XYZ file of C-alpha atoms in Angstrom:
732
model
C 28.884 7.088 -17.355
C 31.954 9.122 -18.373
C 30.256 10.282 -21.565
C 27.149 11.227 -19.619
C 29.255 13.256 -17.186
C 30.993 15.103 -20.022
C 27.695 15.898 -21.754
C 26.268 17.275 -18.507
C 29.267 19.606 -18.135
C 28.813 20.887 -21.696
C 25.032 21.087 -21.983
C 23.926 21.040 -18.355
C 21.796 18.483 -16.475
C 18.604 17.878 -18.521
C 16.755 16.691 -15.387
C 17.569 19.925 -13.564
C 16.491 21.973 -16.618
C 13.155 20.123 -16.742
C 12.539 20.719 -13.028
C 13.399 24.415 -13.398
C 10.964 24.671 -16.300
C 8.188 22.985 -14.333
C 8.826 25.137 -11.244
C 7.475 28.131 -13.210
C 4.171 26.266 -13.575
C 4.185 25.285 -9.878
C 4.609 28.960 -8.942
C 1.485 29.774 -10.998
C -0.463 27.013 -9.226
C 0.627 28.299 -5.813
C -0.355 31.849 -6.755
C -3.900 30.617 -7.449
C -4.275 28.925 -4.043
C -5.823 31.886 -2.127
C -8.391 32.292 -4.911
C -9.331 28.602 -4.758
C -9.564 28.614 -0.979
C -12.062 31.452 -1.196
C -14.417 29.446 -3.442
C -17.281 27.379 -2.090
C -17.308 23.641 -2.795
C -20.090 24.197 -5.337
C -18.055 26.829 -7.170
C -15.014 24.539 -7.164
C -17.080 21.756 -8.740
C -18.426 24.220 -11.318
C -14.857 24.752 -12.535
C -15.026 21.368 -14.292
C -17.765 22.530 -16.643
C -15.927 25.792 -17.289
C -12.716 23.928 -18.126
C -14.539 21.722 -20.632
C -16.064 24.792 -22.255
C -12.651 26.455 -22.564
C -11.264 23.308 -24.213
C -14.190 23.264 -26.633
C -13.378 26.867 -27.605
C -9.818 25.971 -28.565
C -7.699 26.218 -25.417
C -5.298 23.360 -24.721
C -4.780 21.242 -21.631
C -1.502 23.075 -21.028
C -3.404 26.380 -21.031
C -5.705 25.342 -18.225
C -3.188 23.178 -16.322
C -2.255 25.641 -13.527
C -5.856 26.400 -12.651
C -6.981 22.758 -12.980
C -4.189 21.557 -10.686
C -5.039 24.308 -8.179
C -8.674 23.134 -8.196
C -7.658 19.516 -7.545
C -5.271 20.542 -4.759
C -7.941 22.560 -2.946
C -10.580 19.858 -3.413
C -8.211 17.225 -2.055
C -7.446 19.396 0.964
C -11.142 19.668 1.758
C -12.148 16.098 0.944
C -9.166 14.036 2.140
C -7.244 16.469 4.311
C -4.214 16.001 2.044
C -2.753 19.050 0.291
C -0.413 18.355 -2.624
C 3.179 19.351 -1.898
C 5.086 21.293 -4.534
C 7.073 18.194 -5.492
C 3.776 16.357 -6.039
C 2.671 19.158 -8.355
C 5.936 18.678 -10.260
C 5.238 14.958 -10.509
C 1.769 15.718 -11.851
C 3.165 17.927 -14.620
C 5.695 15.238 -15.558
C 2.928 12.642 -15.887
C 0.768 15.000 -17.929
C 3.664 15.508 -20.353
C 3.808 11.765 -21.011
C 6.947 11.011 -19.030
C 7.959 8.872 -16.074
C 8.152 10.461 -12.638
C 10.690 8.781 -10.385
C 9.540 9.488 -6.841
C 10.875 7.858 -3.699
C 8.725 5.514 -1.657
C 6.381 7.408 0.626
C 6.241 10.583 -1.482
C 2.535 10.107 -2.267
C 2.450 8.894 -5.863
C -1.224 7.916 -5.519
C -2.144 11.528 -4.787
C 0.137 12.797 -7.569
C -1.865 10.840 -10.143
C -5.064 12.755 -9.312
C -3.670 15.896 -10.954
C -3.007 14.656 -14.519
C -5.916 12.201 -14.303
C -8.386 15.032 -13.663
C -6.816 17.336 -16.248
C -6.804 14.762 -19.055
C -10.263 13.458 -18.160
C -11.649 16.883 -19.086
C -11.269 15.924 -22.757
C -13.986 13.286 -22.320
C -11.785 10.606 -23.901
C -11.084 8.709 -20.680
C -8.071 8.137 -18.445
C -6.771 4.735 -17.291
C -4.843 4.447 -14.021
C -3.043 1.110 -13.847
C -1.973 -0.546 -10.585
C -0.212 -3.844 -9.844
C -3.079 -5.579 -8.008
C -6.840 -5.499 -7.462
C -6.512 -4.294 -3.883
C -4.632 -1.149 -4.879
C -7.005 -0.474 -7.756
C -10.002 -0.715 -5.440
C -8.361 1.347 -2.699
C -7.265 4.140 -5.017
C -10.566 4.282 -6.886
C -12.373 4.698 -3.571
C -9.968 7.093 -1.856
C -9.017 9.269 -4.812
C -12.444 8.813 -6.372
C -13.876 11.125 -3.729
C -11.843 13.977 -5.211
C -13.004 13.309 -8.774
C -16.651 12.865 -7.801
C -16.600 16.091 -5.811
C -15.544 17.797 -9.050
C -18.273 16.178 -11.106
C -16.274 13.415 -12.822
C -17.214 9.730 -12.881
C -14.891 6.972 -11.649
C -14.799 3.336 -12.779
C -13.096 0.252 -11.370
C -12.091 -2.875 -13.332
C -11.573 -5.995 -11.219
C -11.664 -9.730 -11.840
C -15.056 -11.461 -12.355
C -16.978 -8.315 -13.359
C -19.870 -8.926 -15.734
C -20.203 -7.234 -19.114
C -22.566 -4.327 -18.189
C -20.486 -3.288 -15.163
C -17.247 -3.583 -17.108
C -18.547 -1.474 -19.994
C -19.854 1.148 -17.561
C -16.470 1.282 -15.802
C -14.679 1.957 -19.076
C -17.213 4.636 -19.958
C -16.269 6.580 -16.815
C -14.048 9.641 -16.998
C -11.308 7.927 -14.964
C -10.928 4.149 -14.716
C -8.745 2.225 -12.250
C -7.633 -1.363 -12.784
C -4.701 -3.754 -13.152
C -2.530 -4.257 -16.212
C -3.894 -7.790 -16.561
C -7.518 -6.675 -16.671
C -6.906 -3.892 -19.194
C -4.870 -6.224 -21.414
C -7.338 -9.113 -21.380
C -10.250 -6.765 -22.043
C -8.411 -5.540 -25.133
C -8.029 -9.134 -26.354
C -11.658 -9.955 -25.690
C -12.740 -6.805 -27.534
C -10.815 -7.995 -30.590
C -12.695 -11.306 -30.565
C -16.265 -9.944 -30.469
C -18.569 -10.359 -33.432
C -20.390 -7.060 -32.966
C -18.623 -3.756 -32.326
C -21.269 -2.897 -29.724
C -20.044 -5.794 -27.593
C -16.673 -4.084 -26.989
C -16.106 -2.664 -23.513
C -13.054 -0.454 -24.101
C -13.049 2.782 -26.021
C -10.108 4.706 -27.462
C -6.859 4.099 -25.557
C -6.336 7.754 -24.723
C -4.151 8.447 -21.680
C -2.659 5.950 -19.253
C -0.862 6.430 -15.924
C 1.030 3.296 -14.865
C 1.928 2.899 -11.206
C 5.117 0.901 -10.533
C 5.910 1.471 -14.186
C 9.228 -0.386 -14.164
C 7.553 -3.544 -12.894
C 4.822 -3.497 -15.540
C 6.588 -2.035 -18.567
C 10.032 -3.595 -18.060
C 9.887 -6.643 -15.767
C 6.644 -7.956 -17.248
C 6.944 -6.298 -20.657
C 7.284 -9.518 -22.659
C 4.777 -11.459 -20.593
C 2.139 -12.676 -23.029
C -1.533 -12.358 -22.281
C -3.222 -15.331 -23.903
C -6.873 -16.201 -24.424
C -7.185 -19.820 -25.341
C -9.789 -22.475 -26.020
C -9.752 -26.196 -25.202
C -7.990 -28.588 -27.561
C -9.122 -32.061 -28.540
C -6.137 -34.246 -27.689
C -6.321 -36.805 -24.868
C -4.380 -36.102 -21.660
C -3.580 -39.754 -20.867
C -0.090 -39.627 -22.370
C 0.972 -36.905 -19.891
C 0.335 -39.241 -16.947
C 2.213 -42.071 -18.664
C 5.282 -39.913 -19.326
C 5.170 -38.458 -15.810
C 5.542 -42.025 -14.516
C 8.384 -42.691 -16.953
C 10.516 -39.669 -15.993
C 9.878 -40.252 -12.291
C 12.189 -43.248 -12.667
C 14.922 -41.285 -14.438
C 18.046 -39.891 -12.786
C 19.814 -36.619 -13.536
C 23.157 -36.860 -15.400
C 22.539 -40.547 -16.102
C 19.228 -40.309 -18.001
C 19.061 -36.574 -18.705
C 21.096 -33.391 -18.371
C 19.961 -30.000 -17.088
C 21.147 -26.474 -17.868
C 19.675 -24.382 -15.025
C 20.905 -21.112 -16.503
C 19.254 -21.662 -19.890
C 16.377 -23.619 -18.316
C 16.762 -26.484 -20.758
C 16.779 -30.246 -20.310
C 17.845 -33.019 -22.706
C 17.553 -36.814 -22.454
C 20.708 -38.907 -22.820
C 21.000 -42.028 -24.946
C 20.558 -44.067 -21.759
C 17.463 -42.084 -20.844
C 15.911 -42.513 -24.295
C 16.517 -46.272 -24.129
C 14.959 -46.418 -20.684
C 11.889 -44.502 -21.875
C 11.460 -46.746 -24.925
C 11.661 -49.837 -22.739
C 9.071 -48.539 -20.254
C 6.744 -47.430 -23.072
C 7.148 -50.741 -24.898
C 8.215 -49.194 -28.196
C 11.257 -49.681 -30.405
C 11.929 -46.100 -31.511
C 10.725 -43.026 -29.656
C 11.212 -40.842 -32.718
C 9.841 -43.000 -35.594
C 7.047 -41.886 -37.875
C 4.552 -44.252 -36.241
C 4.525 -42.273 -33.006
C 5.030 -38.910 -34.678
C 6.174 -36.150 -32.369
C 3.754 -36.950 -29.542
C 6.011 -39.238 -27.526
C 9.132 -37.119 -27.864
C 7.218 -33.897 -27.149
C 5.535 -35.333 -24.071
C 8.845 -36.718 -22.828
C 10.494 -33.283 -23.065
C 7.557 -31.664 -21.245
C 7.698 -34.289 -18.505
C 11.459 -33.872 -18.067
C 11.153 -30.098 -17.896
C 8.325 -30.389 -15.367
C 10.525 -32.636 -13.229
C 13.909 -30.937 -13.505
C 13.239 -27.256 -14.227
C 9.837 -26.409 -12.752
C 9.914 -26.453 -8.961
C 6.920 -26.462 -6.659
C 6.602 -23.373 -4.408
C 9.010 -21.505 -6.665
C 7.615 -21.604 -10.189
C 4.134 -22.697 -9.195
C 1.971 -23.696 -6.242
C -0.653 -26.414 -5.923
C -3.832 -25.025 -4.434
C -7.323 -26.553 -4.317
C -6.306 -29.266 -6.775
C -4.942 -26.777 -9.327
C -1.476 -25.819 -10.482
C -1.178 -22.014 -10.249
C 1.757 -20.138 -11.754
C 3.887 -17.880 -9.549
C 5.093 -14.697 -11.261
C 8.898 -14.830 -11.170
C 9.197 -11.041 -10.820
C 6.482 -10.210 -8.294
C 5.985 -13.513 -6.497
C 2.242 -13.200 -6.994
C -0.101 -15.991 -8.010
C -1.234 -15.721 -11.634
C -4.747 -17.093 -11.481
C -6.218 -18.191 -14.784
C -2.854 -18.385 -16.576
C -1.302 -21.642 -17.807
C 2.094 -22.659 -19.169
C 1.961 -23.292 -22.909
C 2.924 -26.161 -25.189
C 1.903 -28.933 -22.817
C 4.152 -27.884 -19.925
C 1.232 -27.088 -17.634
C -0.314 -30.490 -18.319
C 3.034 -32.159 -17.578
C 3.225 -30.366 -14.218
C -0.367 -31.395 -13.403
C 0.542 -35.021 -14.159
C 3.693 -34.716 -12.030
C 1.694 -33.349 -9.056
C -1.093 -35.904 -9.399
C -3.930 -33.406 -9.935
C -6.487 -33.381 -12.739
C -4.793 -32.930 -16.114
C -6.725 -30.387 -18.146
C -6.855 -30.601 -21.919
C -4.288 -28.685 -23.916
C -5.473 -25.373 -25.170
C -5.136 -23.596 -28.446
C -4.317 -19.900 -28.597
C -7.166 -17.683 -29.783
C -5.693 -14.251 -29.034
C -2.463 -12.997 -27.499
C -0.583 -9.766 -26.804
C 2.317 -8.689 -24.600
C 2.104 -5.831 -22.104
C 4.745 -4.055 -24.133
C 2.673 -4.039 -27.284
C -0.538 -3.197 -25.461
C 0.687 -0.107 -23.641
C 2.430 1.233 -26.726
C -1.007 1.694 -28.310
C -2.048 4.491 -25.913
C -2.089 7.991 -27.391
C -0.205 9.184 -24.292
C 1.566 7.008 -21.762
C 3.120 7.973 -18.436
C 4.176 6.262 -15.248
C 5.420 6.497 -11.676
C 7.895 4.471 -9.656
C 10.683 4.800 -7.145
C 13.196 3.068 -9.426
C 13.222 4.109 -13.075
C 16.393 6.072 -13.802
C 18.557 2.963 -14.088
C 16.272 1.687 -16.856
C 15.810 4.996 -18.649
C 17.457 3.808 -21.872
C 15.012 0.896 -22.112
C 12.050 3.191 -21.484
C 13.246 5.583 -24.187
C 14.031 2.898 -26.756
C 10.853 0.822 -26.310
C 8.230 3.398 -25.320
C 9.770 6.792 -26.060
C 9.469 7.706 -22.371
C 11.867 10.049 -20.598
C 12.510 9.688 -16.868
C 12.423 12.747 -14.610
C 13.753 12.358 -11.069
C 11.551 14.304 -8.639
C 13.187 15.586 -5.438
C 11.754 14.471 -2.105
C 9.499 16.789 -0.129
C 11.866 16.609 2.833
C 15.558 15.683 2.913
C 16.114 11.946 2.542
C 17.373 10.483 5.826
C 17.362 6.798 4.920
C 20.815 5.230 4.808
C 21.444 2.901 1.856
C 24.257 0.577 2.864
C 26.431 -1.236 0.325
C 25.876 -4.904 -0.484
C 27.561 -7.546 1.667
C 28.971 -10.588 -0.159
C 29.290 -14.041 1.446
C 31.111 -17.116 0.178
C 28.242 -19.500 0.848
C 24.481 -19.355 1.142
C 24.689 -20.823 4.642
C 26.989 -18.014 5.809
C 24.681 -15.409 4.270
C 21.589 -16.840 5.950
C 23.323 -17.105 9.341
C 24.385 -13.468 9.108
C 20.863 -12.415 8.089
C 19.276 -14.281 11.001
C 21.761 -12.737 13.450
C 20.929 -9.240 12.147
C 17.179 -9.939 12.327
C 17.520 -11.173 15.900
C 19.434 -8.045 16.929
C 16.818 -5.721 15.409
C 13.980 -7.762 16.887
C 15.426 -7.457 20.396
C 15.419 -3.662 20.130
C 11.798 -3.598 18.901
C 12.593 -2.443 15.361
C 10.210 -3.872 12.762
C 12.077 -5.891 10.115
C 11.166 -6.699 6.518
C 13.203 -9.497 4.937
C 13.035 -9.809 1.145
C 13.563 -13.134 -0.619
C 13.501 -14.109 -4.292
C 11.435 -17.281 -3.988
C 8.917 -19.098 -1.819
C 11.482 -21.791 -1.028
C 13.967 -19.173 0.237
C 11.367 -17.466 2.410
C 10.388 -20.735 4.049
C 13.998 -21.815 4.572
C 14.675 -18.537 6.355
C 11.424 -18.937 8.292
C 12.588 -22.326 9.580
C 15.849 -20.793 10.823
C 13.963 -18.044 12.679
C 11.650 -20.612 14.262
C 14.671 -22.458 15.633
C 15.817 -19.158 17.214
C 12.353 -18.623 18.710
C 11.749 -15.394 16.753
C 8.049 -14.795 16.039
C 7.435 -13.728 12.433
C 5.061 -13.735 9.475
C 5.732 -15.154 6.017
C 4.289 -13.374 2.983
C 4.570 -15.246 -0.282
C 2.322 -16.628 -2.961
C 1.254 -19.532 -0.718
C -0.308 -17.037 1.683
C -1.640 -14.659 -0.991
C -5.101 -14.362 0.601
C -3.571 -13.193 3.918
C -1.556 -10.415 2.283
C -3.503 -7.478 3.747
C -3.501 -8.981 7.238
C 0.245 -9.713 7.207
C 1.121 -6.286 5.821
C -1.075 -4.548 8.410
C 1.159 -5.933 11.154
C 4.500 -5.469 9.413
C 5.216 -2.033 10.878
C 4.328 -2.852 14.477
C 6.812 -2.881 17.334
C 9.148 -5.892 17.080
C 7.403 -7.324 13.983
C 9.411 -9.535 11.609
C 8.047 -10.156 8.122
C 9.615 -12.408 5.488
C 8.339 -11.662 2.007
C 8.966 -12.340 -1.629
C 8.994 -9.176 -3.730
C 5.194 -9.345 -3.997
C 5.268 -7.055 -0.959
C 7.462 -4.441 -2.533
C 5.083 -2.963 -5.061
C 2.740 -0.225 -4.008
C 1.720 -1.583 -0.609
C 1.517 0.752 2.362
C 0.954 -0.534 5.871
C -2.447 1.026 6.351
C -4.625 -2.070 6.347
C -6.628 -3.466 9.185
C -6.576 -7.081 10.245
C -9.851 -8.963 10.107
C -11.277 -10.007 13.466
C -11.801 -8.167 16.723
C -10.298 -4.862 17.689
C -10.836 -1.944 20.049
C -11.276 1.658 18.989
C -9.730 4.473 21.009
C -10.881 7.980 20.174
C -8.759 10.687 21.733
C -8.690 14.429 22.120
C -5.971 16.621 23.505
C -2.838 18.383 22.407
C -0.717 15.246 22.728
C -2.696 13.486 20.022
C -1.726 14.235 16.436
C -4.782 14.669 14.250
C -5.010 12.352 11.287
C -5.256 14.414 8.147
C -8.094 12.422 6.582
C -11.209 12.394 8.820
C -12.929 9.700 6.770
C -10.188 7.061 7.128
C -8.419 5.381 9.986
C -4.818 4.350 10.219
C -3.356 1.927 12.717
C -0.719 3.663 14.735
C 2.585 1.861 14.285
C 5.126 4.677 14.205
C 6.052 7.698 16.298
C 3.755 10.396 14.984
C 5.970 13.112 16.286
C 8.986 11.700 14.487
C 7.202 11.618 11.181
C 5.087 14.719 11.278
C 6.792 17.208 13.515
C 10.500 16.563 13.591
C 12.233 18.203 10.619
C 14.870 15.462 10.536
C 12.320 12.668 10.702
C 14.570 10.877 13.198
C 12.898 9.404 16.247
C 15.030 10.269 19.287
C 14.192 9.835 22.993
C 15.004 13.470 23.761
C 13.682 15.213 20.696
C 11.545 18.261 21.474
C 8.315 17.039 19.954
C 6.245 13.908 19.867
C 3.165 12.041 20.932
C 2.054 9.549 23.578
C -0.100 7.721 21.034
C 2.463 5.194 19.847
C 3.494 4.217 23.344
C -0.157 3.887 24.401
C -1.380 1.663 21.561
C 1.676 -0.605 21.614
C 1.460 -1.097 25.380
C -2.286 -1.646 25.209
C -1.802 -4.368 22.605
C 0.983 -5.996 24.629
C -1.245 -6.148 27.717
C -4.534 -7.182 26.088
C -3.521 -8.990 22.904
C -6.109 -6.870 21.080
C -5.111 -4.434 18.296
C -6.205 -0.828 18.602
C -7.603 1.497 15.993
C -6.434 4.903 17.186
C -8.821 7.604 16.001
C -7.099 10.895 16.656
C -9.263 13.983 17.209
C -6.891 16.470 18.750
C -7.063 20.205 18.621
C -3.956 21.725 20.170
C -4.578 24.556 22.609
C -8.321 23.941 22.855
C -10.429 24.641 25.953
C -13.425 22.554 26.976
C -15.764 25.227 25.575
C -14.440 24.348 22.113
C -15.905 20.846 22.455
C -19.585 21.788 22.523
C -22.391 21.438 19.959
C -21.715 24.794 18.388
C -18.087 23.991 17.610
C -16.588 21.915 14.780
C -14.262 20.097 17.205
C -17.043 17.859 18.527
C -18.797 17.583 15.164
C -15.579 16.463 13.474
C -14.936 13.885 16.181
C -18.421 12.409 15.789
C -17.992 12.327 11.996
C -14.695 10.470 12.350
C -16.205 8.043 14.825
C -19.120 7.195 12.531
C -16.767 6.826 9.558
C -14.649 4.415 11.596
C -17.668 2.347 12.550
C -18.816 2.142 8.929
C -15.313 1.268 7.736
C -15.038 -1.570 10.239
C -18.420 -2.979 9.187
C -17.364 -2.951 5.548
C -14.055 -4.699 6.274
C -15.240 -7.461 8.622
C -13.689 -5.830 11.687
C -15.584 -6.423 14.917
C -15.388 -3.467 17.289
C -15.284 -5.060 20.746
C -15.198 -1.781 22.622
C -15.160 1.910 21.811
C -13.398 4.145 24.312
C -12.514 7.773 24.783
C -8.976 8.616 25.918
C -9.053 12.201 27.201
C -5.925 14.293 27.639
C -6.886 17.964 27.871
C -7.232 20.757 30.367
C -4.032 22.812 30.478
C -5.557 25.547 28.347
C -8.553 25.723 30.684
C -6.083 26.252 33.546
C -4.515 29.098 31.590
C -7.938 30.607 30.816
C -9.092 30.284 34.466
C -12.077 28.070 33.640
C -13.924 27.253 36.867
C -14.160 23.652 38.088
C -17.965 23.720 37.870
C -17.968 25.062 34.321
C -15.339 22.534 33.220
C -17.350 19.654 34.729
C -20.608 20.866 33.146
C -19.164 21.269 29.655
C -17.179 18.018 29.797
C -20.351 16.068 30.668
C -22.267 17.720 27.848
C -19.582 16.670 25.388
C -19.247 13.178 26.851
C -22.969 12.440 26.576
C -22.871 13.395 22.904
C -20.039 10.941 22.299
C -21.779 8.186 24.263
C -24.800 8.622 22.019
C -22.706 7.525 19.017
C -21.032 4.501 20.620
C -18.421 5.563 23.192
C -18.693 3.227 26.207
C -16.116 4.519 28.671
C -13.757 7.446 29.182
C -10.159 6.896 30.264
C -8.803 10.159 31.602
C -5.214 11.395 31.839
C -5.070 14.010 34.570
C -3.297 17.314 34.000
C -0.604 18.634 36.290
C 0.734 21.962 37.521
C 4.029 22.795 35.863
C 4.669 26.507 35.966
C 5.596 26.978 39.596
C 3.596 30.197 39.524
C 0.339 31.519 40.858
C -1.379 29.910 37.891
C -0.865 26.556 39.593
C -4.101 26.982 41.510
C -6.030 27.088 38.245
C -4.401 23.857 37.133
C -5.273 22.334 40.503
C -8.919 23.242 40.065
C -9.172 21.596 36.631
C -7.248 18.501 37.750
C -9.333 18.111 40.900
C -12.523 18.531 38.873
C -11.419 15.688 36.588
C -10.595 13.433 39.537
C -13.854 14.359 41.242
C -16.278 13.484 38.436
C -14.274 10.321 37.734
C -14.898 9.208 41.323
C -18.648 9.676 40.983
C -19.121 7.987 37.604
C -18.634 4.329 36.746
C -18.001 5.145 33.084
C -15.002 7.465 33.712
C -11.638 6.200 34.998
C -8.420 8.116 35.679
C -5.638 6.030 34.105
C -2.592 8.254 34.581
C -1.494 10.830 37.152
C 2.116 10.958 35.957
C 1.689 14.419 34.474
C 1.927 15.792 38.023
C 5.422 14.356 38.439
C 7.026 14.861 35.022
C 8.857 18.112 35.789
C 10.640 16.597 38.779
C 11.792 13.723 36.577
C 13.374 16.096 34.095
C 11.119 15.007 31.240
C 9.519 18.402 30.558
C 10.409 20.409 27.465
C 8.584 23.467 28.771
C 5.611 24.300 30.987
C 3.238 22.252 28.898
C 5.110 19.795 26.700
C 7.445 16.849 27.105
C 10.378 15.229 25.456
C 9.478 12.036 23.611
C 10.749 10.042 26.576
C 8.115 11.779 28.691
C 5.357 11.055 26.210
C 6.428 7.405 26.211
C 6.175 7.213 30.002
C 2.721 8.763 30.163
C 1.402 6.698 27.248
C 2.709 3.479 28.798
C 1.259 4.276 32.226
C -2.146 5.153 30.768
C -2.229 2.023 28.607
C -1.323 -0.330 31.480
C -4.120 1.026 33.667
C -6.569 1.074 30.763
C -5.768 -2.556 29.982
C -6.290 -3.520 33.652
C -9.764 -2.027 33.575
C -10.651 -3.607 30.232
C -9.489 -7.068 31.309
C -11.127 -7.031 34.753
C -14.318 -5.051 34.300
C -15.361 -4.674 30.668
């Protein structure tokens, strides 16, 4: 560290120099933005063909990089609603240069990858984007694939159990998503084919590895093995499993937990010989079979622990990855160890296998012409990356100042003291409603901690390899109010809490200035955080009196608490809009209908049953300002409402507006509010669920004439949700 500090003083910080160099390119990309915004979608897509032509004429990828990145940014803005930040552009350049981009969690690494992936795909040689699990590969290929397809590129996805034609077609695509396991095994299978035409992969051109430290460092030496069945009988494994079951540690064998070795003692060998009915365990007559099987059986008993190193599921022994905590389906321990564990657990003992082809992740990824990666934690392992792969690490600054506090480690004398302290901390956070994620290093640890929480009466979920199939459901609830989730580190790699639980749910579509519009109109996100805190407060800190916010969080949490039914909040707000903006001729209504249909389709595809679909309406202040008449407001509201009912909306829950100014304009507010209350009285499918807006100024919860402190939003959202829930439970 001292040497590094001295070198920085003499030569300057190389990371800072790299960022300064890249900033010049970012400035060029930003300068092109007005030009790209002026292009039609068709003209944007036509850029792809023009780029390929320029490359064919001798230009390099670096030559066209600024314009190509500008095209991707504009396309993403139109297709997904997400515009690449400058720091994401920097990350894209770093990846294109064949380096590692260290970006903090939440900085949008998935979106960053679209930039170099598109650019390098223009060569026609293919781009591989590697993720840590099938779910992420599928999600990213679908979400980011919309950008590529809009620009005329093809997208492939490699997942488990794909047949040969689909797999070959996926690799033939311009950009292919998949896991490190799938890419590695396909390489092995390609090297075993008889005919070259049977290969699925083509040249290993350019690869972007997500969570690069996990794949290229933690799992670097993990061997991928394709094996075939052996011919030896499995009976001896069961015999030796019975023998070692009667052996005692220290008396019959010794264990070195650190080195993960086990050795029989003289007493243990004598005991084994007696039980086997032989004179000498190691004589030529028995060869190495008896001694080898004995060592395997002892290791299976003393070193390999159920629910830590492996799980037993559906009559099979399945390995648990020691680094990620994930189940490694299809993999087996070598040299008879797996068979020994099967015998120990009393399941079917499969025949030993013989290795046909093998490679480590390290050796596989080193074969790519250009390799790059992304992660939130790479700088500490930079020397390893440089030595093994020739990869430099560039630390990318965050888009906004980092506000997370990283506390120092706390050391305890005993495990019991540590666990008691952890449970006390969890309980304290749980009482205040803060969601808590507890990380453990093994299944056994997670379940021990779970038992302690159960004794305290703290509701929680456990995410480990035993509950692998429930991963998406558990993660979807992890960020909710008061949620406690215990997880092995399988949850710490590339998972964002944007999943939906399977089963029944309600959908609330809302319009009004207090709702924050979701940036992507084709996707839904469960609302589990204060939108205002994340999107509108420069500090990112959620405070009761901050001068921004949303009633959404308070509404959906209270609704769930009162109904037991989760809510999909589909935000459709347009701040400052009047009711005239919500007619057929305006995009406001069209966009809302598009979002609603997308939500319905999404739910169908993901086994989510929509029990009810409601409209939560919070709008009208601008009509008061613009002196819209009560009759005109009623007429235009009904026109809009009938359009929404035609696409599935069943009922409207209305939040009445109030008069805040204390001026002559109050009468205009009164007219709009009274119109809302009036048509609600005459229609069974419209219910007023909150009148608190009329009283908020007197309670000191108003920021200005129109808007509230977060505490005010919370009050209104809670009141509306309670009354909505009453209606749903008693009438619907």
